[in-house]
């Protein structure tokens, strides 16, 4: 089984946020509006975080796109009382929207805060509603449940089905999440971390490679290449 | 004193009259209080319905502050539930006689606090309609399942522990009302006019007070007293572990389990003071809930305050002396950030004010302890809040400092929950005696027998033999053998 | 196996039931045991709802 992982090159990323927009269109996350976003209610499975250090004129800003880190040791899955969230056989941490009771313990447990909660029933302005992704895997979630980035698991399923329909073995390069596909700066890479031939394997072993909060032992599968 | 109705026999003791009087008549101020509490509760239910319809968006919660006031209230109420355990169980096990008039109030507080605590969790869920998933799909690695297990056991145990010592009193009331019920020979009055008699009769499970039955009851109560202590400790420990097991800064602390247990006992005693003083004043029970209770319980509250301060110091000093970055951010939020006013208020209310009052004997009076306890009740709520919110506003990634502003809905539901708690408590004691009559009588009997024994031991030799030969049950001092020790006629 | 017990959905509910149901049954049996206690031979007709000798039957009237 491929161990799906992502590498994001912070030298190439210029924070255009196309990844965030593509993720929203692919996964049907509801828009919150500026007021609610200021209140911390936005649902953005992929978010570009701004790490600001220092004071003007010596400020340093590091802009980091942050999907779910898809940890191999996910603390969020340990605390779910109903196994609504778990790491599946593809190594992707998924949420069962039909079982989630909305206790938000997983959301509190995640050291990266990648989990989002449906505070209200989702709503879209007409223009966005007309462009919802019809895939049933990403049907709009009901109010009261947790959701988060799934490395576009619906695309994985499609790719496997397509390979089977075409009578050929499934190859790891057949599938990539929407954010990776869209990235304007070609800063995001995706593939099998265990395949020595793959780009993500080689990049993840680069001296520039690091992971967020590595000391916490969560073993995230999203690697970053250090800026500069 | 005038009897209110024919069910009060002429030779009722002063204790019985004082304790049973509130069950016989209700004053207008009482109904006014119930009306006010009921209105607050009803209003809060309206806001809760709105929350169910619209979603948790009506709260001030957000990402990353996913837990706030409701979870604070949950921990707070479960904490208060340790009142009964400490007073009723520990003091029973250690044979502290002064506990007798206040065990009923303490056990009732535990019972209703547990119910309110369980309610708080339910109204925090995003999908309350799926709550049974916790049983059907329950996953035992989750601390929430540990909570469900321990709180269920504690609820069952505290219900039994409230009920068992009530049985002789229930039988007493059953028998007092039996004559009135018997007069209704042809059933003209029907069930509902005698409903209280039937309630007591059923709940008294045929109690007839034989020596064997009393022995069995005492044995069961004694067993429950011993069992309920580790159960109660386990409850607040696992509640603390819904924070302690997670790797959030200043949550992942080994001290959290014991810290929460100490805090629970602490806030439980404070709640006991508030409620026992209330009913003492309302129903004129000063003769039985008196100086001894206020003095000794006040000393216990003082000791718990010192304990709490010690644990708090240990936690904050250890965190502060280190340099772990994530923890320092949370610590600074409490010491100098937007949570500083809360933090310092907590120290004042939980330690400095109670210590100043309770260290002096003159402070351990109804007035002094009520002030100290009110301070502690507020201070302990703040303690729960400042454990939960600051950590969530300073996530480990460290790129943001979140803000949590509780909404009107959350405040309304908090007020409504406290109102429901008080209301249930007061209504409970309109139906059941607020003091365990038989246990106080038992205590008075033991005290009388001890006094008689001391009197006899103070007299010269032959009088002891004469007394032990001539005396009936009341004349035999406890612990003195029936035959004389030396060879005397 | 420990991981299976901790991780499988539904086992948690079974554990809660396996703990709570015996406790409930034990408590009910405790109450029934108390209720089933035999009456005193001397007082078989009457009931005593107070635990100690009262003014109605102790000759010395030893009451505080």
XYZ file of C-alpha atoms in Angstrom:
781
model
C 0.000 0.000 0.000
C 1.381 3.407 -0.824
C 2.060 5.648 2.142
C 0.553 8.846 0.767
C 2.520 11.960 1.648
C 2.960 15.531 0.552
C 5.951 17.844 0.244
C 5.543 21.622 0.094
C 8.512 23.710 -1.055
C 8.357 26.976 0.879
C 10.846 28.585 -1.508
C 8.490 28.073 -4.423
C 5.246 28.894 -2.607
C 4.311 32.577 -2.911
C 1.045 32.224 -0.987
C -1.312 32.878 -3.859
C -3.850 30.712 -2.031
C -4.993 28.929 -5.191
C -4.618 25.729 -3.188
C -7.101 27.008 -0.618
C -9.567 28.017 -3.317
C -9.181 24.742 -5.210
C -9.677 22.758 -2.020
C -12.925 24.589 -1.346
C -14.277 23.962 -4.831
C -13.230 20.310 -4.780
C -14.514 19.491 -1.290
C -17.596 21.701 -0.944
C -16.581 23.507 2.215
C -19.082 26.263 2.977
C -17.927 29.905 2.887
C -18.205 31.747 6.185
C -17.995 35.356 5.123
C -15.617 37.994 6.480
C -17.378 38.488 9.837
C -17.525 34.836 10.696
C -13.970 34.336 9.477
C -12.765 37.020 11.867
C -14.607 35.151 14.605
C -12.682 31.996 13.769
C -15.555 30.185 12.069
C -14.099 29.718 8.589
C -13.853 26.180 7.270
C -10.696 25.909 5.188
C -9.364 22.392 4.944
C -6.233 23.826 3.433
C -5.178 27.122 4.928
C -2.164 29.347 4.360
C -0.835 30.299 7.761
C 1.185 33.428 8.416
C 3.943 33.074 10.995
C 4.988 36.621 11.844
C 8.093 37.300 13.897
C 9.613 40.549 15.020
C 8.463 44.116 14.748
C 8.432 46.449 11.745
C 10.807 47.165 10.013
C 12.434 43.895 10.982
C 9.402 41.637 10.580
C 9.850 38.186 9.206
C 6.842 36.479 7.748
C 6.739 32.843 6.912
C 3.730 31.803 4.872
C 2.940 28.110 5.231
C 0.161 26.249 3.424
C -1.251 23.814 5.920
C -3.440 20.877 4.917
C -4.226 18.108 7.370
C -0.853 16.653 8.290
C -2.240 13.102 7.990
C -0.160 11.933 10.913
C 0.905 8.317 11.134
C 0.439 8.702 14.902
C -2.704 10.808 14.899
C -3.628 12.018 18.414
C -7.065 13.001 17.120
C -8.007 9.385 16.434
C -7.070 8.210 19.922
C -9.710 10.340 21.614
C -12.754 9.824 19.421
C -15.438 8.154 21.572
C -17.281 6.584 18.625
C -14.517 5.853 16.106
C -15.986 8.409 13.750
C -12.431 9.382 12.895
C -9.701 6.875 12.238
C -6.730 6.222 10.009
C -7.915 4.089 7.113
C -5.919 1.451 5.236
C -4.528 4.100 2.894
C -3.070 5.888 5.899
C -5.488 8.776 5.438
C -7.250 10.085 8.557
C -10.915 10.220 7.624
C -14.135 11.341 9.324
C -17.385 9.403 9.203
C -19.859 12.284 8.984
C -22.791 9.997 9.751
C -21.353 8.799 13.032
C -19.711 11.934 14.418
C -21.507 13.215 17.518
C -19.848 16.619 17.399
C -18.075 16.428 20.759
C -15.035 18.113 19.150
C -12.556 16.194 21.237
C -10.576 15.345 18.085
C -10.544 19.014 17.145
C -9.170 19.886 20.558
C -6.605 17.067 20.436
C -5.061 18.034 17.108
C -1.820 19.937 17.734
C -2.112 21.580 14.309
C -5.790 22.630 14.514
C -6.553 21.169 11.113
C -10.075 20.135 12.083
C -13.131 22.229 11.447
C -16.634 22.141 12.828
C -19.970 22.869 11.179
C -21.281 25.547 13.534
C -24.415 26.005 11.451
C -25.983 24.108 8.587
C -23.798 24.939 5.576
C -25.020 27.564 3.144
C -23.672 28.880 -0.148
C -24.447 32.018 -2.117
C -26.185 31.096 -5.403
C -23.072 31.551 -7.553
C -21.061 29.083 -5.480
C -23.969 26.723 -5.015
C -24.183 26.305 -8.793
C -20.622 24.989 -8.805
C -20.723 22.469 -5.994
C -18.756 19.317 -6.658
C -21.415 16.641 -7.342
C -19.274 13.780 -6.007
C -21.269 12.119 -3.185
C -18.081 11.595 -1.140
C -17.918 15.352 -0.627
C -21.638 15.994 -0.279
C -22.174 18.946 2.069
C -21.830 17.902 5.678
C -24.680 18.507 8.147
C -24.413 20.944 11.031
C -22.823 19.658 14.184
C -20.111 17.418 12.735
C -16.363 17.760 12.353
C -14.625 17.728 8.965
C -11.128 18.142 7.595
C -8.762 17.603 4.696
C -8.747 14.019 3.391
C -5.993 14.322 0.757
C -8.995 14.394 -1.634
C -9.855 10.786 -0.936
C -12.596 10.911 -3.548
C -9.916 11.408 -6.192
C -8.096 8.349 -4.863
C -11.212 6.295 -5.193
C -11.847 7.594 -8.721
C -8.275 6.823 -9.743
C -8.495 3.268 -8.425
C -11.809 2.717 -10.169
C -10.434 4.148 -13.393
C -7.390 1.922 -13.297
C -9.554 -1.112 -12.701
C -11.929 -0.147 -15.504
C -8.996 0.260 -17.827
C -7.607 -3.081 -16.765
C -4.244 -1.783 -15.601
C -2.631 -1.768 -12.165
C -3.131 1.349 -10.080
C -0.056 3.545 -10.005
C 0.695 6.121 -7.307
C 1.059 8.883 -9.871
C -2.545 8.350 -11.013
C -3.882 10.498 -8.200
C -3.160 13.838 -6.623
C -5.230 16.117 -4.378
C -6.750 19.297 -5.798
C -4.298 21.578 -3.991
C -1.304 19.789 -5.521
C -2.857 19.847 -8.970
C -3.678 23.547 -8.764
C -0.541 24.935 -7.146
C 0.551 27.842 -9.349
C 4.142 27.761 -8.237
C 4.444 23.999 -8.570
C 5.436 24.003 -4.946
C 3.445 20.985 -3.849
C 4.351 17.396 -4.491
C 2.426 14.262 -3.720
C 3.047 10.570 -3.861
C 4.188 7.447 -2.062
C 6.621 8.258 0.731
C 7.756 4.646 0.850
C 8.703 4.392 -2.826
C 12.432 5.230 -3.137
C 11.891 6.205 -6.759
C 9.194 8.761 -5.988
C 9.825 12.498 -5.865
C 8.212 12.879 -2.442
C 10.513 10.205 -1.030
C 13.578 11.995 -2.277
C 12.362 15.432 -1.220
C 11.328 14.217 2.207
C 14.908 13.073 2.719
C 16.327 16.384 1.581
C 18.410 18.341 4.103
C 15.896 21.140 3.669
C 13.030 18.915 4.758
C 11.280 19.425 8.080
C 7.876 18.726 9.572
C 5.708 20.850 11.831
C 5.915 20.137 15.577
C 8.112 17.139 14.914
C 8.992 16.822 18.608
C 5.402 15.845 19.380
C 5.857 12.440 17.802
C 2.744 12.664 15.653
C 4.722 11.578 12.553
C 2.969 13.876 10.069
C 3.116 12.882 6.411
C 3.316 16.478 5.181
C 6.911 17.630 4.738
C 8.092 21.167 4.162
C 11.234 22.292 2.406
C 12.839 25.064 4.351
C 12.803 28.526 2.922
C 15.964 30.287 1.874
C -46.903 24.526 69.128
C -49.879 24.200 66.846
C -50.021 21.136 64.707
C -50.615 21.832 61.055
C -52.642 18.736 60.352
C -53.806 15.527 61.972
C -50.748 13.614 60.846
C -48.560 15.373 63.434
C -48.857 13.324 66.630
C -48.983 15.059 69.981
C -45.729 13.661 71.269
C -43.598 14.576 68.276
C -40.079 15.538 69.292
C -38.701 18.945 68.572
C -36.378 17.484 65.940
C -39.200 15.738 64.152
C -41.383 18.793 64.200
C -38.674 21.084 62.896
C -37.593 18.729 60.129
C -41.054 17.548 59.045
C -42.688 20.964 59.180
C -41.434 22.080 55.755
C -42.955 18.937 54.289
C -46.326 19.842 55.722
C -46.598 23.463 54.784
C -45.029 25.753 52.265
C -44.594 29.480 52.618
C -45.143 32.112 49.977
C -41.471 33.154 49.875
C -40.613 29.578 48.992
C -42.987 29.562 46.043
C -41.663 32.938 44.995
C -38.126 31.551 44.990
C -39.224 28.548 42.931
C -40.997 30.877 40.533
C -37.879 32.975 40.004
C -35.618 29.943 39.577
C -38.163 28.307 37.326
C -38.404 31.383 35.140
C -34.629 31.559 34.728
C -34.557 27.878 33.878
C -37.434 28.162 31.395
C -35.748 31.083 29.666
C -32.511 29.157 29.381
C -34.415 26.256 27.831
C -35.614 28.669 25.167
C -32.057 29.620 24.318
C -31.113 25.940 24.313
C -33.860 25.100 21.824
C -32.581 27.884 19.626
C -29.118 26.382 19.873
C -30.431 22.971 18.874
C -32.249 24.429 15.889
C -29.512 26.713 14.598
C -26.383 24.934 15.768
C -23.504 25.608 18.140
C -22.731 28.690 16.087
C -24.885 30.621 18.565
C -22.123 30.198 21.131
C -18.869 32.126 21.228
C -16.909 28.978 20.402
C -14.642 28.953 17.354
C -11.541 27.350 15.936
C -9.329 26.690 17.913
C -11.395 27.369 21.053
C -13.696 24.418 20.532
C -14.488 23.989 24.217
C -15.597 26.763 26.516
C -18.292 27.536 29.043
C -20.295 24.335 28.662
C -17.313 22.119 29.373
C -16.356 24.443 32.242
C -19.837 23.940 33.684
C -19.556 20.184 33.203
C -16.352 20.007 35.207
C -17.764 22.431 37.773
C -20.906 20.410 38.473
C -19.097 17.086 38.566
C -16.693 18.732 41.000
C -19.476 19.816 43.306
C -20.758 16.253 43.351
C -17.916 15.381 45.687
C -19.737 17.136 48.545
C -21.729 14.100 49.536
C -18.860 11.749 49.146
C -16.622 13.649 51.457
C -19.074 14.529 54.173
C -21.302 11.545 54.130
C -18.827 8.846 53.250
C -15.470 9.884 54.635
C -16.884 11.300 57.842
C -19.004 8.202 58.277
C -16.015 5.925 57.803
C -14.009 7.975 60.296
C -16.917 8.007 62.787
C -17.163 11.776 62.960
C -20.398 12.167 64.910
C -20.885 15.809 63.956
C -21.683 14.795 60.382
C -25.141 13.467 61.260
C -27.324 16.530 60.675
C -25.731 17.396 57.331
C -25.333 14.080 55.524
C -28.752 14.305 53.861
C -28.026 17.743 52.362
C -24.600 16.585 51.217
C -25.956 13.447 49.566
C -28.681 15.426 47.806
C -26.135 17.911 46.466
C -24.110 15.034 45.048
C -27.133 13.506 43.369
C -28.365 16.656 41.659
C -24.878 17.913 40.799
C -24.190 14.687 38.914
C -27.410 15.020 36.951
C -26.678 18.631 36.070
C -23.103 17.702 35.143
C -24.252 15.001 32.745
C -26.703 17.511 31.242
C -23.905 19.970 30.491
C -22.064 17.476 28.335
C -25.220 16.645 26.432
C -25.944 20.228 25.522
C -22.390 20.714 24.255
C -22.678 17.981 21.645
C -22.966 18.970 17.995
C -25.256 16.028 17.364
C -27.218 15.239 20.515
C -29.483 13.034 18.427
C -26.536 10.684 17.994
C -25.544 10.475 21.649
C -26.353 6.770 21.784
C -23.483 6.235 19.369
C -21.287 6.550 22.440
C -22.666 3.222 23.619
C -23.366 1.527 20.285
C -20.006 2.492 18.771
C -18.186 3.243 21.990
C -14.423 3.230 21.725
C -12.730 2.578 25.036
C -9.447 4.265 24.194
C -11.260 7.586 24.424
C -11.251 9.348 27.800
C -14.884 10.203 27.137
C -15.754 6.525 27.484
C -13.909 6.428 30.809
C -16.093 9.378 31.821
C -19.257 7.540 30.799
C -18.246 4.466 32.768
C -17.203 6.205 35.954
C -20.004 8.757 35.988
C -22.603 6.027 35.425
C -21.254 4.039 38.354
C -21.094 7.155 40.500
C -24.657 8.128 39.612
C -25.956 4.665 40.527
C -23.904 4.637 43.722
C -24.821 8.103 44.888
C -28.506 7.408 44.231
C -28.303 4.354 46.450
C -26.239 6.245 48.976
C -28.885 8.967 49.169
C -31.727 6.467 49.307
C -30.515 3.945 51.872
C -30.211 6.341 54.833
C -33.609 7.768 53.913
C -35.452 4.491 54.412
C -36.107 4.728 58.183
C -37.261 8.337 57.787
C -39.514 7.342 54.896
C -41.025 4.633 57.074
C -41.550 7.127 59.885
C -43.438 9.453 57.567
C -45.368 6.519 56.141
C -46.516 5.543 59.596
C -47.387 9.116 60.543
C -49.619 9.339 57.518
C -51.006 5.843 57.843
C -53.789 6.922 60.175
C -54.981 9.605 57.776
C -54.848 7.154 54.904
C -56.663 4.517 56.938
C -59.470 6.987 57.617
C -60.125 7.081 53.894
C -61.790 3.684 54.155
C -63.977 3.596 51.076
C -61.352 5.210 48.827
C -63.373 8.411 48.526
C -60.292 10.557 48.470
C -58.542 8.449 45.882
C -54.881 7.933 45.157
C -53.798 11.491 44.506
C -54.876 13.047 47.772
C -52.836 10.352 49.514
C -50.062 10.292 46.950
C -47.397 11.265 49.417
C -48.364 8.444 51.743
C -48.151 5.988 48.873
C -44.821 7.413 47.753
C -43.320 7.002 51.211
C -44.873 3.590 51.639
C -43.434 2.280 48.398
C -40.040 3.837 48.952
C -39.848 2.541 52.523
C -39.896 -1.038 51.135
C -41.734 -2.377 54.149
C -39.258 -1.103 56.712
C -40.201 -2.336 60.151
C -37.108 -1.404 62.112
C -36.256 -4.759 63.626
C -32.788 -5.199 65.069
C -31.796 -7.446 62.173
C -33.117 -5.018 59.593
C -31.289 -2.146 61.197
C -28.151 -4.216 61.254
C -28.490 -4.947 57.553
C -29.117 -1.310 56.733
C -26.094 -0.137 58.694
C -23.977 -2.764 57.006
C -25.126 -1.694 53.536
C -24.580 1.972 54.300
C -21.163 1.199 55.731
C -20.212 -0.760 52.618
C -21.421 2.002 50.298
C -19.529 4.579 52.329
C -16.311 2.683 51.744
C -17.012 1.933 48.078
C -18.116 5.388 47.084
C -14.834 7.036 48.027
C -12.688 5.381 45.333
C -15.579 5.699 42.877
C -15.759 9.442 43.463
C -11.984 9.797 43.182
C -12.069 7.881 39.903
C -14.797 10.141 38.523
C -12.987 13.392 38.873
C -9.719 11.847 37.836
C -11.123 10.631 34.529
C -12.839 13.985 34.015
C -9.437 15.625 34.371
C -8.019 13.182 31.869
C -10.163 14.487 29.030
C -7.681 17.358 29.234
C -4.686 15.604 30.706
C -4.398 12.943 28.027
C -4.118 15.522 25.253
C -0.871 17.145 24.304
C -2.016 20.700 24.624
C 0.229 23.134 26.507
C -0.504 23.150 30.236
C -3.021 20.323 29.897
C -0.626 17.416 29.555
C 0.296 17.571 33.221
C 0.631 14.591 35.511
C -0.792 16.566 38.427
C -4.136 17.101 36.743
C -5.883 14.040 38.200
C -5.125 14.751 41.871
C -5.543 18.496 41.281
C -9.083 18.019 40.032
C -9.988 15.676 42.898
C -8.738 18.186 45.467
C -10.603 20.974 43.685
C -13.760 18.880 43.597
C -13.743 18.152 47.314
C -12.941 21.819 47.920
C -15.830 23.149 45.839
C -18.115 20.420 47.170
C -17.668 21.528 50.770
C -18.256 25.143 49.738
C -21.532 24.173 48.063
C -22.528 22.208 51.151
C -22.004 25.269 53.326
C -24.139 27.404 51.030
C -27.047 24.974 50.855
C -27.016 23.831 54.458
C -27.018 27.444 55.654
C -29.871 28.220 53.304
C -32.174 25.488 54.553
C -31.068 26.027 58.131
C -32.230 29.612 57.878
C -35.351 28.871 55.847
C -36.650 26.097 58.064
C -35.311 27.033 61.505
C -32.906 24.109 61.927
C -30.358 26.099 63.954
C -30.543 23.741 66.889
C -29.178 20.790 64.912
C -27.028 22.387 62.246
C -25.019 24.343 64.743
C -21.688 25.636 65.896
C -20.021 22.246 65.793
C -20.881 21.689 62.137
C -19.705 25.154 61.153
C -16.515 24.867 63.121
C -15.393 21.426 61.988
C -16.558 21.716 58.406
C -14.963 25.155 58.333
C -11.648 23.627 59.360
C -12.021 21.052 56.580
C -12.702 23.820 54.077
C -9.611 25.659 55.298
C -7.508 22.523 54.906
C -8.828 21.982 51.367
C -8.059 25.603 50.520
C -4.463 25.105 51.592
C -4.294 21.828 49.662
C -5.659 23.529 46.563
C -3.165 26.364 46.913
C -0.323 23.851 47.239
C -1.329 22.024 44.058
C -1.786 25.300 42.208
C 1.623 26.531 43.292
C 3.181 23.246 42.273
C 1.629 23.412 38.824
C 2.459 27.030 38.054
C 5.908 27.095 39.572
C 6.941 23.982 37.677
C 5.581 25.332 34.417
C 7.028 28.783 34.965
C 10.488 27.643 35.972
C 10.880 25.799 32.676
C 11.309 27.242 29.236
C 9.048 25.033 27.123
C 7.832 27.505 24.547
C 4.274 26.338 24.062
C 3.619 26.241 27.792
C 5.170 29.662 28.344
C 2.656 31.239 25.979
C -0.261 29.785 27.922
C 1.307 30.678 31.260
C 1.808 34.284 30.158
C -1.795 34.445 29.010
C -2.755 33.738 32.618
C -0.127 35.755 34.434
C 0.021 38.875 32.299
C -2.294 38.415 29.339
C -6.021 38.777 28.893
C -6.682 35.957 31.376
C -4.694 37.612 34.168
C -7.702 39.254 35.848
C -9.411 35.864 35.973
C -6.291 34.170 37.320
C -5.658 36.625 40.118
C -9.342 36.738 41.023
C -9.177 32.953 41.316
C -6.224 33.114 43.734
C -7.976 35.725 45.833
C -11.307 33.913 45.953
C -9.963 30.384 46.421
C -7.180 31.017 48.894
C -6.617 34.461 50.335
C -10.212 35.303 51.237
C -11.179 31.862 52.615
C -7.904 31.547 54.518
C -8.346 34.924 56.173
C -11.886 34.066 57.209
C -11.554 30.415 58.189
C -8.260 30.573 60.073
C -10.048 32.315 62.938
C -12.608 30.490 65.037
C -14.849 33.539 64.777
C -14.811 33.120 61.006
C -16.192 29.603 61.166
C -19.756 30.727 61.634
C -22.689 30.750 59.232
C -21.892 34.271 58.034
C -18.157 33.711 57.688
C -18.430 30.359 55.976
C -21.103 31.570 53.571
C -18.865 34.421 52.467
C -15.896 32.099 52.121
C -17.976 29.472 50.313
C -19.537 31.933 47.907
C -16.038 33.176 47.089
C -14.848 29.610 46.580
C -17.821 28.663 44.414
C -17.026 31.537 42.057
C -13.284 30.992 42.351
C -13.512 27.308 41.493
C -15.655 28.046 38.448
C -12.970 30.491 37.352
C -10.340 27.827 37.990
C -12.078 25.425 35.582
C -12.451 28.226 33.029
C -8.798 29.260 33.230
C -7.709 25.678 32.746
C -9.734 25.307 29.549
C -9.778 28.602 27.665
C -6.196 29.955 27.819
C -4.713 26.703 26.533
C -7.072 26.641 23.564
C -6.345 30.240 22.669
C -2.591 29.527 22.427
C -2.238 26.532 20.101
C 1.178 24.903 19.842
C 1.766 25.996 16.256
C 2.021 29.446 17.714
C 0.997 31.536 14.756
C -2.143 32.920 16.323
C -3.638 34.039 19.599
C -7.319 33.252 19.478
C -10.114 35.062 21.279
C -13.041 33.446 23.052
C -15.978 35.625 23.997
C -18.843 33.653 25.556
C -22.190 34.458 23.997
C -25.500 35.310 25.616
C -26.730 31.771 24.983
C -23.859 30.287 26.950
C -24.397 32.653 29.867
C -28.157 32.073 29.852
C -27.693 28.310 29.889
C -25.174 28.576 32.741
C -27.600 30.650 34.809
C -30.445 28.316 33.885
C -28.435 25.267 34.936
C -27.603 26.768 38.321
C -31.274 27.695 38.740
C -32.360 24.164 37.903
C -29.862 22.790 40.406
C -31.174 25.015 43.195
C -34.779 24.377 42.230
C -34.436 20.579 42.202
C -32.636 20.731 45.531
C -35.338 22.839 47.184
C -38.207 20.808 45.762
C -36.516 17.604 46.890
C -36.568 18.838 50.456
C -40.229 19.657 50.214
C -40.782 15.952 49.874
C -38.059 14.421 52.013
C -36.624 15.518 55.355
C -33.577 17.733 55.150
C -32.014 16.172 58.206
C -31.674 12.436 58.637
C -33.918 12.157 61.674
C -33.033 8.627 62.715
C -29.314 9.216 62.374
C -29.441 12.331 64.538
C -31.521 10.418 67.076
C -28.997 7.587 66.931
C -26.261 10.133 67.565
C -28.135 11.618 70.484
C -28.614 8.148 71.924
C -24.925 7.318 71.545
C -24.023 10.630 73.185
C -26.428 9.993 76.052
C -25.083 6.502 76.622
C -21.514 7.819 76.605
C -22.424 10.456 79.139
C -24.056 7.843 81.352
C -20.968 5.662 81.074
C -18.730 8.557 82.077
C -20.965 9.319 85.035
C -20.869 5.736 86.228
C -17.111 5.398 85.744
C -16.659 8.499 87.901
C -18.511 6.893 90.807
C -16.948 4.447 93.349
C -16.882 0.653 92.585
C -20.069 -1.072 93.863
C -22.311 1.460 92.159
C -21.108 0.192 88.789
C -22.191 -3.347 89.630
C -25.515 -2.201 91.032
C -26.204 -0.088 88.008
C -25.256 -2.801 85.549
C -27.440 -5.332 87.344
C -30.446 -3.050 87.751
C -30.329 -1.116 84.519
C -32.422 -1.776 81.424
C -31.218 -1.042 77.920
C -30.751 2.647 78.638
C -28.811 1.928 81.819
C -26.142 -0.254 80.285
C -23.171 1.853 79.256
C -21.671 1.023 75.916
C -18.546 -1.074 76.235
C -19.140 -2.130 79.851
C -19.632 -5.900 80.084
C -22.894 -7.260 81.388
C -21.245 -9.243 84.243
C -18.986 -7.571 86.796
C -15.335 -8.084 86.078
C -14.470 -9.039 89.686
C -16.159 -11.684 91.752
C -18.923 -9.683 93.428
C -22.487 -10.443 94.303
C -5.305 -7.723 21.699
C -5.215 -4.790 24.036
C -5.263 -2.512 21.042
C -8.304 -4.317 19.664
C -10.211 -3.850 22.945
C -9.361 -0.173 23.041
C -9.854 0.619 19.386
C -12.872 -1.334 18.191
C -16.124 0.592 17.973
C -18.796 -0.921 20.179
C -16.448 -2.624 22.653
C -16.525 0.540 24.748
C -20.292 0.307 25.018
C -19.999 -3.328 26.018
C -17.498 -2.455 28.721
C -19.799 0.256 30.096
C -22.688 -2.220 30.140
C -20.547 -4.965 31.706
C -19.665 -2.626 34.535
C -22.909 -0.712 35.033
C -25.420 -3.545 34.785
C -23.904 -5.790 37.475
C -23.555 -2.760 39.735
C -27.220 -1.885 39.249
C -28.267 -5.466 39.923
C -26.077 -5.613 43.028
C -27.599 -2.416 44.378
C -31.146 -3.645 43.783
C -30.320 -6.893 45.542
C -28.866 -4.934 48.431
C -32.127 -3.065 48.918
C -34.153 -6.256 48.688
C -31.900 -7.905 51.262
C -32.578 -5.081 53.650
C -36.302 -5.123 52.960
C -36.459 -8.882 53.520
C -34.995 -8.756 57.013
C -37.092 -10.706 59.546
C -39.059 -8.830 62.121
C -38.193 -8.950 65.834
C -40.142 -11.657 67.671
C -41.260 -9.236 70.393
C -42.445 -6.528 68.043
C -43.783 -8.718 65.290
C -47.049 -6.843 65.122
C -45.875 -3.257 65.345
C -43.323 -1.360 63.335
C -40.501 0.692 64.704
C -39.559 3.461 62.397
C -36.977 4.966 64.635
C -33.729 3.180 65.297
C -33.480 3.667 69.033
C -35.531 3.371 72.181
C -37.986 6.244 72.443
C -39.975 7.812 75.220
C -42.748 5.330 74.576
C -40.893 2.239 75.712
C -37.692 2.925 77.697
C -38.539 3.100 81.424
C -35.791 5.547 82.364
C -36.656 7.820 79.476
C -32.974 8.287 78.745
C -33.177 10.835 75.951
C -31.018 13.852 75.316
